[in-house]
Each structure stands twice: as C-alpha cells, then as structure tokens.
mmCIF file of C-alpha atoms in Angstrom:
data_model
loop_
_atom_site.group_PDB
_atom_site.id
_atom_site.type_symbol
_atom_site.label_atom_id
_atom_site.label_comp_id
_atom_site.label_asym_id
_atom_site.label_seq_id
_atom_site.Cartn_x
_atom_site.Cartn_y
_atom_site.Cartn_z
ATOM 1 C CA UNK A 867 -0.041 -0.017 -0.029
ATOM 2 C CA UNK A 868 2.846 2.473 0.803
ATOM 3 C CA UNK A 869 4.549 1.548 -2.307
ATOM 4 C CA UNK A 870 1.449 2.155 -4.407
ATOM 5 C CA UNK A 871 1.188 5.548 -2.845
ATOM 6 C CA UNK A 872 4.786 6.407 -3.726
ATOM 7 C CA UNK A 873 6.104 6.491 -0.141
ATOM 8 C CA UNK A 874 8.278 3.353 -0.490
ATOM 9 C CA UNK A 875 10.399 2.025 -3.336
ATOM 10 C CA UNK A 876 10.668 -1.862 -3.794
ATOM 11 C CA UNK A 877 14.472 -2.332 -4.096
ATOM 12 C CA UNK A 878 13.907 -6.238 -4.681
ATOM 13 C CA UNK A 879 11.342 -8.638 -3.833
ATOM 14 C CA UNK A 880 10.387 -8.124 -0.133
ATOM 15 C CA UNK A 881 12.801 -5.288 0.297
ATOM 16 C CA UNK A 882 11.553 -1.717 0.444
ATOM 17 C CA UNK A 883 13.238 1.687 0.844
ATOM 18 C CA UNK A 884 11.775 5.027 2.008
ATOM 19 C CA UNK A 885 11.348 7.325 -1.013
ATOM 20 C CA UNK A 886 13.045 10.695 -0.050
ATOM 21 C CA UNK A 887 11.940 13.657 -2.047
ATOM 22 C CA UNK A 888 14.913 15.869 -2.909
ATOM 23 C CA UNK A 889 14.675 19.293 -1.128
ATOM 24 C CA UNK A 890 16.729 22.034 -2.761
ATOM 25 C CA UNK A 891 17.397 25.340 -1.169
ATOM 26 C CA UNK A 892 19.421 28.468 -2.203
ATOM 27 C CA UNK A 893 21.643 30.413 0.160
ATOM 28 C CA UNK A 894 24.922 32.035 0.719
ATOM 29 C CA UNK A 895 28.146 30.184 1.697
ATOM 30 C CA UNK A 896 29.791 30.957 5.077
ATOM 31 C CA UNK A 897 32.997 29.025 4.912
ATOM 32 C CA UNK A 898 34.722 28.152 8.211
ATOM 33 C CA UNK A 899 38.422 27.520 8.840
ATOM 34 C CA UNK A 900 38.214 23.686 8.888
ATOM 35 C CA UNK A 901 37.031 23.747 5.140
ATOM 36 C CA UNK A 902 33.307 23.002 6.136
ATOM 37 C CA UNK A 903 30.689 25.535 5.421
ATOM 38 C CA UNK A 904 27.292 26.724 6.606
ATOM 39 C CA UNK A 905 24.630 27.780 4.132
ATOM 40 C CA UNK A 906 22.542 30.919 5.218
ATOM 41 C CA UNK A 907 19.208 30.769 3.479
ATOM 42 C CA UNK A 908 15.955 32.746 3.699
ATOM 43 C CA UNK A 909 14.131 29.462 2.971
ATOM 44 C CA UNK A 910 15.133 28.043 6.436
ATOM 45 C CA UNK A 911 15.579 29.299 9.899
ATOM 46 C CA UNK A 912 18.460 27.035 10.667
ATOM 47 C CA UNK A 913 21.799 27.280 8.843
ATOM 48 C CA UNK A 914 22.638 24.105 6.805
ATOM 49 C CA UNK A 915 25.868 22.319 7.477
ATOM 50 C CA UNK A 916 27.949 21.377 4.623
ATOM 51 C CA UNK A 917 30.961 19.062 5.216
ATOM 52 C CA UNK A 918 34.212 19.855 3.302
ATOM 53 C CA UNK A 919 33.663 16.828 1.198
ATOM 54 C CA UNK A 920 30.431 18.268 -0.123
ATOM 55 C CA UNK A 921 31.341 21.898 -0.824
ATOM 56 C CA UNK A 922 32.025 21.009 -4.401
ATOM 57 C CA UNK A 923 34.226 24.014 -5.372
ATOM 58 C CA UNK A 924 32.154 26.698 -3.609
ATOM 59 C CA UNK A 925 34.074 29.745 -2.002
ATOM 60 C CA UNK A 926 33.037 31.908 0.897
ATOM 61 C CA UNK A 927 30.177 34.265 -0.044
ATOM 62 C CA UNK A 928 29.071 32.432 -3.229
ATOM 63 C CA UNK A 929 25.423 31.968 -3.852
ATOM 64 C CA UNK A 930 24.583 28.275 -4.144
ATOM 65 C CA UNK A 931 21.881 25.623 -4.501
ATOM 66 C CA UNK A 932 21.941 22.928 -1.843
ATOM 67 C CA UNK A 933 20.449 19.419 -1.773
ATOM 68 C CA UNK A 934 19.161 18.872 1.704
ATOM 69 C CA UNK A 935 19.853 15.478 3.218
ATOM 70 C CA UNK A 936 17.132 13.543 5.150
ATOM 71 C CA UNK A 937 17.195 15.051 8.711
ATOM 72 C CA UNK A 938 17.612 13.001 11.848
ATOM 73 C CA UNK A 939 15.763 14.200 14.878
ATOM 74 C CA UNK A 940 18.900 14.741 16.966
ATOM 75 C CA UNK A 941 21.027 16.540 14.175
ATOM 76 C CA UNK A 942 20.980 19.878 12.505
ATOM 77 C CA UNK A 943 20.195 20.221 8.808
ATOM 78 C CA UNK A 944 23.020 18.928 6.522
ATOM 79 C CA UNK A 945 23.312 18.921 2.788
ATOM 80 C CA UNK A 946 25.455 19.096 -0.298
ATOM 81 C CA UNK A 947 26.280 21.965 -2.715
ATOM 82 C CA UNK A 948 24.946 20.880 -6.177
ATOM 83 C CA UNK A 949 25.310 24.251 -8.160
ATOM 84 C CA UNK A 950 27.137 27.492 -7.809
ATOM 85 C CA UNK A 951 24.669 30.079 -8.924
ATOM 86 C CA UNK A 952 26.988 33.009 -8.723
ATOM 87 C CA UNK A 953 30.515 33.774 -7.369
ATOM 88 C CA UNK A 954 30.892 36.563 -4.913
ATOM 89 C CA UNK A 955 34.391 37.197 -6.213
ATOM 90 C CA UNK A 956 36.807 35.713 -8.749
ATOM 91 C CA UNK A 957 40.001 37.546 -7.583
ATOM 92 C CA UNK A 958 42.103 36.856 -4.560
ATOM 93 C CA UNK A 959 45.196 37.908 -2.837
ATOM 94 C CA UNK A 960 47.920 35.353 -2.214
ATOM 95 C CA UNK A 961 51.644 34.423 -2.295
ATOM 96 C CA UNK A 962 53.449 32.815 -5.249
ATOM 97 C CA UNK A 963 55.065 29.413 -4.697
ATOM 98 C CA UNK A 964 57.187 28.775 -7.742
ATOM 99 C CA UNK A 965 58.489 25.453 -9.090
ATOM 100 C CA UNK A 966 60.303 24.669 -12.336
ATOM 101 C CA UNK A 967 57.354 24.021 -14.626
ATOM 102 C CA UNK A 968 54.482 25.745 -12.796
ATOM 103 C CA UNK A 969 53.397 27.825 -9.826
ATOM 104 C CA UNK A 970 50.722 27.997 -7.170
ATOM 105 C CA UNK A 971 49.218 31.079 -5.466
ATOM 106 C CA UNK A 972 48.457 30.353 -1.822
ATOM 107 C CA UNK A 973 45.524 32.530 -0.768
ATOM 108 C CA UNK A 974 45.844 34.764 2.281
ATOM 109 C CA UNK A 975 42.262 34.238 3.504
ATOM 110 C CA UNK A 976 41.721 31.607 5.980
ATOM 111 C CA UNK A 977 38.291 31.081 4.349
ATOM 112 C CA UNK A 978 39.968 29.837 1.113
ATOM 113 C CA UNK A 979 40.859 26.246 1.202
ATOM 114 C CA UNK A 980 42.346 25.587 -2.274
ATOM 115 C CA UNK A 981 45.420 26.992 -3.987
ATOM 116 C CA UNK A 982 45.445 28.335 -7.548
ATOM 117 C CA UNK A 983 47.396 26.559 -10.151
ATOM 118 C CA UNK A 984 49.148 29.099 -12.408
ATOM 119 C CA UNK A 985 51.168 28.273 -15.488
ATOM 120 C CA UNK A 986 54.462 29.958 -15.951
ATOM 121 C CA UNK A 987 53.261 32.117 -18.875
ATOM 122 C CA UNK A 988 50.388 33.416 -16.626
ATOM 123 C CA UNK A 989 52.615 34.799 -13.799
ATOM 124 C CA UNK A 990 52.715 38.291 -15.128
ATOM 125 C CA UNK A 991 56.337 38.845 -14.064
ATOM 126 C CA UNK A 992 55.752 37.492 -10.445
ATOM 127 C CA UNK A 993 58.590 35.603 -8.768
ATOM 128 C CA UNK A 994 58.877 33.298 -5.667
ATOM 129 C CA UNK A 995 57.455 34.919 -2.686
ATOM 130 C CA UNK A 996 55.581 37.760 -4.370
ATOM 131 C CA UNK A 997 52.157 38.873 -3.134
ATOM 132 C CA UNK A 998 49.783 38.923 -6.043
ATOM 133 C CA UNK A 999 46.186 39.306 -7.050
ATOM 134 C CA UNK A 1000 45.143 36.002 -8.821
ATOM 135 C CA UNK A 1001 42.132 35.745 -11.072
ATOM 136 C CA UNK A 1002 40.313 32.380 -11.268
ATOM 137 C CA UNK A 1003 39.891 31.414 -14.944
ATOM 138 C CA UNK A 1004 38.794 27.806 -14.855
ATOM 139 C CA UNK A 1005 38.143 24.751 -12.558
ATOM 140 C CA UNK A 1006 38.377 21.429 -14.652
ATOM 141 C CA UNK A 1007 36.424 18.613 -13.114
ATOM 142 C CA UNK A 1008 39.373 16.385 -12.904
ATOM 143 C CA UNK A 1009 41.523 18.995 -11.196
ATOM 144 C CA UNK A 1010 42.017 19.444 -7.373
ATOM 145 C CA UNK A 1011 42.926 23.067 -7.803
ATOM 146 C CA UNK A 1012 41.293 25.878 -9.797
ATOM 147 C CA UNK A 1013 43.315 27.451 -12.538
ATOM 148 C CA UNK A 1014 44.306 31.145 -12.348
ATOM 149 C CA UNK A 1015 46.370 33.965 -13.792
ATOM 150 C CA UNK A 1016 48.273 36.727 -12.021
ATOM 151 C CA UNK A 1017 46.512 39.981 -12.681
ATOM 152 C CA UNK A 1018 48.773 42.197 -10.581
ATOM 153 C CA UNK A 1019 51.877 41.960 -8.716
ATOM 154 C CA UNK A 1020 51.761 43.756 -5.387
ATOM 155 C CA UNK A 1021 55.297 43.182 -4.300
ATOM 156 C CA UNK A 1022 57.261 41.191 -1.712
ATOM 157 C CA UNK A 1023 55.302 39.506 1.030
ATOM 158 C CA UNK A 1024 55.958 41.226 4.397
ATOM 159 C CA UNK A 1025 56.570 44.685 2.943
ATOM 160 C CA UNK A 1026 54.495 47.365 4.771
ATOM 161 C CA UNK A 1027 52.921 48.854 1.806
ATOM 162 C CA UNK A 1028 52.286 45.535 0.220
ATOM 163 C CA UNK A 1029 50.558 44.228 3.302
ATOM 164 C CA UNK A 1030 48.547 47.370 3.501
ATOM 165 C CA UNK A 1031 47.420 46.899 -0.213
ATOM 166 C CA UNK A 1032 46.505 43.340 0.656
ATOM 167 C CA UNK A 1033 44.208 44.286 3.434
ATOM 168 C CA UNK A 1034 42.586 47.077 1.309
ATOM 169 C CA UNK A 1035 41.904 44.485 -1.501
ATOM 170 C CA UNK A 1036 40.707 41.860 0.947
ATOM 171 C CA UNK A 1037 37.952 44.131 2.187
ATOM 172 C CA UNK A 1038 36.965 45.415 -1.237
ATOM 173 C CA UNK A 1039 38.686 48.816 -1.168
ATOM 174 C CA UNK A 1040 40.287 50.214 -4.338
ATOM 175 C CA UNK A 1041 44.045 50.164 -4.467
ATOM 176 C CA UNK A 1042 44.357 53.617 -6.101
ATOM 177 C CA UNK A 1043 42.451 56.786 -5.801
ATOM 178 C CA UNK A 1044 40.430 57.995 -8.939
ATOM 179 C CA UNK A 1045 42.439 60.163 -11.326
ATOM 180 C CA UNK A 1046 40.428 63.252 -10.524
ATOM 181 C CA UNK A 1047 41.226 62.881 -6.744
ATOM 182 C CA UNK A 1048 45.068 62.543 -7.599
ATOM 183 C CA UNK A 1049 44.734 65.740 -9.626
ATOM 184 C CA UNK A 1050 43.027 67.693 -6.799
ATOM 185 C CA UNK A 1051 45.654 66.333 -4.346
ATOM 186 C CA UNK A 1052 48.507 67.657 -6.624
ATOM 187 C CA UNK A 1053 47.068 71.167 -6.238
ATOM 188 C CA UNK A 1054 47.519 71.169 -2.395
ATOM 189 C CA UNK A 1055 50.576 73.126 -1.470
ATOM 190 C CA UNK A 1056 53.227 71.639 0.901
ATOM 191 C CA UNK A 1057 54.404 75.068 2.112
ATOM 192 C CA UNK A 1058 52.696 76.635 5.162
ATOM 193 C CA UNK A 1059 52.132 80.347 4.445
ATOM 194 C CA UNK A 1060 53.015 82.845 7.053
ATOM 195 C CA UNK A 1061 49.422 84.115 7.381
ATOM 196 C CA UNK A 1062 48.516 80.545 8.436
ATOM 197 C CA UNK A 1063 51.371 80.262 10.906
ATOM 198 C CA UNK A 1064 50.323 83.555 12.534
ATOM 199 C CA UNK A 1065 46.845 82.111 13.292
ATOM 200 C CA UNK A 1066 48.464 79.192 15.240
ATOM 201 C CA UNK A 1067 50.597 78.531 18.285
ATOM 202 C CA UNK A 1068 53.893 77.366 16.883
ATOM 203 C CA UNK A 1069 55.297 74.152 18.563
ATOM 204 C CA UNK A 1070 57.738 73.245 15.715
ATOM 205 C CA UNK A 1071 60.899 73.849 17.654
ATOM 206 C CA UNK A 1072 59.574 72.281 20.915
ATOM 207 C CA UNK A 1073 59.874 68.647 21.712
#
C-alpha cells in the first residue's frame, strides 16, 4: 500500500526503501576555517551544515543551490552543494610558490581552502614569494585546484605597503584613488604660508 502511494520504493522482492523527495534550497556560503561551510538561506531558519567533502568548489560568499539530506531528529540540517549560482568574487590575494614548470598562488584568506594553479606564462612577471592578485579562470572537473592567472603583482610579502594593499583588497577597497582625486591632491601646497602660521601657536621647535 505504501509502495503504491509512492512513499516506498521496492528495491527487490520483499525489500523496500523510503522514498525521499529531494529538497533544494538556495543560500549564501559561510566558509569556516576547517574547510566546512554553513549555508545561510531565507528558506530555512536554521543554517545548513556542509562538510568539506560536499562543498564542491564553492567559495566563501558564493550563492549556491543545496540538496538537503534527510534530517535526523537529533541532528541539525545537513546537505550538499549541487550548483554554484554566482560567485561573490573571482579575484584573490595570495603568495606565489614557484617550481620549475608551474606555480601555485596560496590565498591569504583563512576562508579559502584551495590553492590556484598558475602556468608560468600566466605569472605576469611574479617571482617566488611575491604577493599577487590572482584571477580564477577555470576549474576543470578532474583537477584538485582551480586554474588562475596573476592580474597584478603587489610586491614582496612582508613589505609594509604591500601588506596594506593586501588588506585594502581583501575588504573590497580600491588600491588607487580615482584620477580626479589625484589631480586635486597635486594642487594642495606643501608650504605653510606665514598668514596661516600667525593664526596658530607654533610648537615646531619644541619637543
């Protein structure tokens, strides 16, 4: 009777299996340092846990479609990412690790758990230890790492200005001011006029 109503599937004579209807949800990836993730979705009050085996190439912040696993009473919802709807970003900051025939860019972010494979002709002049901006170009199904190309060399890892640029890029700030701002800044004089000094109390010679 349960089989006829579609609630059970007869696997073989006398053996039945509960027919689970696939539940698909959409949400945003919140990656954690272990490589696992949680999916934040408006379609459910609880976040959906995704083990690192089931993230399937998704990055932190991506919008994805998730297949929800049958839920046990004592456990929180779990699932598997089955489609990446949109990437939050395709450019990342990392450090170049160079070998004879290829290179990898190791991302700075602890929410990134894969390195980018970069062929030598896509290094854009970067050398071992350089901090760079790498753009993801492809991720073949048979590859453990996404492919990328170096878009910009920031400089040597550890240099103060380079690390400042890294932080700016990581939080989505531009690395340069717009040209019109630079032009206005050039007009600001470096000399302090006497009229301005006369308005102030002068401590320039006092430690």
